[in-house]
XYZ file of C-alpha atoms in Angstrom:
124
model
C 0.000 0.000 0.000
C 0.925 3.637 -0.352
C -0.302 6.720 1.457
C -0.363 10.023 -0.395
C -0.227 13.568 0.967
C -0.590 16.587 -1.319
C 0.728 20.072 -0.657
C 1.436 23.308 -2.484
C -2.060 24.538 -3.208
C -3.057 28.142 -2.707
C -4.604 31.247 -4.238
C -3.085 32.949 -7.266
C -4.125 35.413 -9.920
C -4.759 34.351 -13.481
C -1.506 33.876 -15.346
C 0.336 32.814 -12.226
C 1.998 29.534 -11.317
C 1.857 26.928 -8.579
C 3.723 23.707 -7.952
C 1.873 20.885 -6.279
C 3.700 18.074 -4.531
C 2.472 14.652 -3.514
C 4.579 12.749 -0.993
C 4.161 8.984 -0.832
C 4.890 6.696 2.054
C 6.510 3.309 1.658
C 9.545 1.982 -0.134
C 7.848 0.895 -3.352
C 6.864 4.262 -4.797
C 8.615 3.454 -8.065
C 6.192 0.542 -8.526
C 3.247 2.910 -8.913
C 2.048 4.842 -11.900
C 0.776 8.196 -10.662
C -1.845 10.691 -11.687
C -3.326 14.063 -10.827
C -7.049 14.720 -10.867
C -9.154 17.729 -9.918
C -12.685 18.380 -8.801
C -14.468 21.711 -8.950
C -17.612 22.345 -6.879
C -20.625 20.643 -8.407
C -18.541 18.819 -10.997
C -17.165 15.336 -11.464
C -13.564 14.547 -10.589
C -11.592 14.849 -13.818
C -8.269 13.624 -15.086
C -5.417 16.129 -15.328
C -2.152 14.247 -15.945
C -0.474 10.892 -15.491
C 3.109 9.622 -15.401
C 4.513 6.134 -15.695
C 6.618 4.416 -13.078
C 9.994 5.559 -14.369
C 8.849 9.082 -15.152
C 9.795 8.760 -18.798
C 6.269 8.941 -20.218
C 3.509 11.408 -19.433
C 0.024 12.186 -20.703
C -2.209 15.215 -20.195
C -5.806 16.298 -20.495
C -6.268 18.641 -23.434
C -7.375 21.415 -21.095
C -3.946 21.581 -19.413
C -1.602 20.456 -22.185
C 1.216 22.942 -22.681
C 0.562 24.644 -19.316
C 0.973 21.848 -16.738
C 3.885 19.449 -16.289
C 3.829 16.258 -14.248
C 7.104 14.834 -12.983
C 8.354 12.523 -10.275
C 11.420 11.925 -8.150
C 11.459 8.279 -7.121
C 14.382 8.861 -4.760
C 12.199 11.333 -2.844
C 8.943 9.362 -3.204
C 7.307 12.461 -4.641
C 5.272 13.372 -7.697
C 4.858 16.983 -8.790
C 2.469 19.046 -10.855
C 3.907 22.308 -12.148
C 1.038 24.567 -13.181
C 1.764 27.650 -15.297
C -0.481 30.188 -17.008
C -3.252 29.380 -14.578
C -6.828 30.261 -15.465
C -9.900 30.753 -13.272
C -11.309 27.522 -14.688
C -8.360 25.653 -13.124
C -9.868 26.363 -9.697
C -10.507 23.014 -8.007
C -9.446 20.588 -5.330
C -6.458 18.730 -6.738
C -5.817 15.092 -5.871
C -2.895 12.824 -6.552
C -3.525 9.135 -7.045
C -1.534 5.951 -7.485
C -2.009 2.611 -9.186
C 0.260 -0.401 -8.782
C 0.420 -1.211 -12.484
C 2.674 -0.105 -15.339
C 1.544 2.324 -18.003
C -0.571 5.463 -18.097
C -4.022 5.660 -16.536
C -6.649 8.336 -17.118
C -9.804 7.050 -15.413
C -10.348 7.710 -11.719
C -11.604 4.155 -11.244
C -8.191 2.880 -12.371
C -6.563 4.255 -9.228
C -6.550 2.469 -5.881
C -4.816 5.093 -3.735
C -5.754 8.738 -3.228
C -4.559 11.711 -1.254
C -6.821 14.100 0.633
C -6.502 16.895 -1.913
C -5.085 20.405 -1.971
C -7.119 23.476 -2.974
C -6.117 25.653 -5.916
C -7.980 28.924 -6.425
C -7.289 31.155 -9.422
C -8.797 34.631 -9.482
C -9.333 36.755 -12.562
Protein backbone atom coordinates (compact mmCIF):
# COMPACT_ATOMS: atom_id res chain seq x y z
CA UNK A 1 0.00 0.00 0.00
CA UNK A 2 0.93 3.64 -0.35
CA UNK A 3 -0.30 6.72 1.46
CA UNK A 4 -0.36 10.02 -0.39
CA UNK A 5 -0.23 13.57 0.97
CA UNK A 6 -0.59 16.59 -1.32
CA UNK A 7 0.73 20.07 -0.66
CA UNK A 8 1.44 23.31 -2.48
CA UNK A 9 -2.06 24.54 -3.21
CA UNK A 10 -3.06 28.14 -2.71
CA UNK A 11 -4.60 31.25 -4.24
CA UNK A 12 -3.08 32.95 -7.27
CA UNK A 13 -4.13 35.41 -9.92
CA UNK A 14 -4.76 34.35 -13.48
CA UNK A 15 -1.51 33.88 -15.35
CA UNK A 16 0.34 32.81 -12.23
CA UNK A 17 2.00 29.53 -11.32
CA UNK A 18 1.86 26.93 -8.58
CA UNK A 19 3.72 23.71 -7.95
CA UNK A 20 1.87 20.89 -6.28
CA UNK A 21 3.70 18.07 -4.53
CA UNK A 22 2.47 14.65 -3.51
CA UNK A 23 4.58 12.75 -0.99
CA UNK A 24 4.16 8.98 -0.83
CA UNK A 25 4.89 6.70 2.05
CA UNK A 26 6.51 3.31 1.66
CA UNK A 27 9.55 1.98 -0.13
CA UNK A 28 7.85 0.89 -3.35
CA UNK A 29 6.86 4.26 -4.80
CA UNK A 30 8.62 3.45 -8.06
CA UNK A 31 6.19 0.54 -8.53
CA UNK A 32 3.25 2.91 -8.91
CA UNK A 33 2.05 4.84 -11.90
CA UNK A 34 0.78 8.20 -10.66
CA UNK A 35 -1.85 10.69 -11.69
CA UNK A 36 -3.33 14.06 -10.83
CA UNK A 37 -7.05 14.72 -10.87
CA UNK A 38 -9.15 17.73 -9.92
CA UNK A 39 -12.69 18.38 -8.80
CA UNK A 40 -14.47 21.71 -8.95
CA UNK A 41 -17.61 22.34 -6.88
CA UNK A 42 -20.63 20.64 -8.41
CA UNK A 43 -18.54 18.82 -11.00
CA UNK A 44 -17.16 15.34 -11.46
CA UNK A 45 -13.56 14.55 -10.59
CA UNK A 46 -11.59 14.85 -13.82
CA UNK A 47 -8.27 13.62 -15.09
CA UNK A 48 -5.42 16.13 -15.33
CA UNK A 49 -2.15 14.25 -15.94
CA UNK A 50 -0.47 10.89 -15.49
CA UNK A 51 3.11 9.62 -15.40
CA UNK A 52 4.51 6.13 -15.70
CA UNK A 53 6.62 4.42 -13.08
CA UNK A 54 9.99 5.56 -14.37
CA UNK A 55 8.85 9.08 -15.15
CA UNK A 56 9.79 8.76 -18.80
CA UNK A 57 6.27 8.94 -20.22
CA UNK A 58 3.51 11.41 -19.43
CA UNK A 59 0.02 12.19 -20.70
CA UNK A 60 -2.21 15.21 -20.19
CA UNK A 61 -5.81 16.30 -20.49
CA UNK A 62 -6.27 18.64 -23.43
CA UNK A 63 -7.38 21.42 -21.09
CA UNK A 64 -3.95 21.58 -19.41
CA UNK A 65 -1.60 20.46 -22.19
CA UNK A 66 1.22 22.94 -22.68
CA UNK A 67 0.56 24.64 -19.32
CA UNK A 68 0.97 21.85 -16.74
CA UNK A 69 3.88 19.45 -16.29
CA UNK A 70 3.83 16.26 -14.25
CA UNK A 71 7.10 14.83 -12.98
CA UNK A 72 8.35 12.52 -10.27
CA UNK A 73 11.42 11.93 -8.15
CA UNK A 74 11.46 8.28 -7.12
CA UNK A 75 14.38 8.86 -4.76
CA UNK A 76 12.20 11.33 -2.84
CA UNK A 77 8.94 9.36 -3.20
CA UNK A 78 7.31 12.46 -4.64
CA UNK A 79 5.27 13.37 -7.70
CA UNK A 80 4.86 16.98 -8.79
CA UNK A 81 2.47 19.05 -10.86
CA UNK A 82 3.91 22.31 -12.15
CA UNK A 83 1.04 24.57 -13.18
CA UNK A 84 1.76 27.65 -15.30
CA UNK A 85 -0.48 30.19 -17.01
CA UNK A 86 -3.25 29.38 -14.58
CA UNK A 87 -6.83 30.26 -15.47
CA UNK A 88 -9.90 30.75 -13.27
CA UNK A 89 -11.31 27.52 -14.69
CA UNK A 90 -8.36 25.65 -13.12
CA UNK A 91 -9.87 26.36 -9.70
CA UNK A 92 -10.51 23.01 -8.01
CA UNK A 93 -9.45 20.59 -5.33
CA UNK A 94 -6.46 18.73 -6.74
CA UNK A 95 -5.82 15.09 -5.87
CA UNK A 96 -2.89 12.82 -6.55
CA UNK A 97 -3.53 9.13 -7.05
CA UNK A 98 -1.53 5.95 -7.48
CA UNK A 99 -2.01 2.61 -9.19
CA UNK A 100 0.26 -0.40 -8.78
CA UNK A 101 0.42 -1.21 -12.48
CA UNK A 102 2.67 -0.10 -15.34
CA UNK A 103 1.54 2.32 -18.00
CA UNK A 104 -0.57 5.46 -18.10
CA UNK A 105 -4.02 5.66 -16.54
CA UNK A 106 -6.65 8.34 -17.12
CA UNK A 107 -9.80 7.05 -15.41
CA UNK A 108 -10.35 7.71 -11.72
CA UNK A 109 -11.60 4.15 -11.24
CA UNK A 110 -8.19 2.88 -12.37
CA UNK A 111 -6.56 4.26 -9.23
CA UNK A 112 -6.55 2.47 -5.88
CA UNK A 113 -4.82 5.09 -3.74
CA UNK A 114 -5.75 8.74 -3.23
CA UNK A 115 -4.56 11.71 -1.25
CA UNK A 116 -6.82 14.10 0.63
CA UNK A 117 -6.50 16.89 -1.91
CA UNK A 118 -5.08 20.40 -1.97
CA UNK A 119 -7.12 23.48 -2.97
CA UNK A 120 -6.12 25.65 -5.92
CA UNK A 121 -7.98 28.92 -6.42
CA UNK A 122 -7.29 31.15 -9.42
CA UNK A 123 -8.80 34.63 -9.48
CA UNK A 124 -9.33 36.76 -12.56
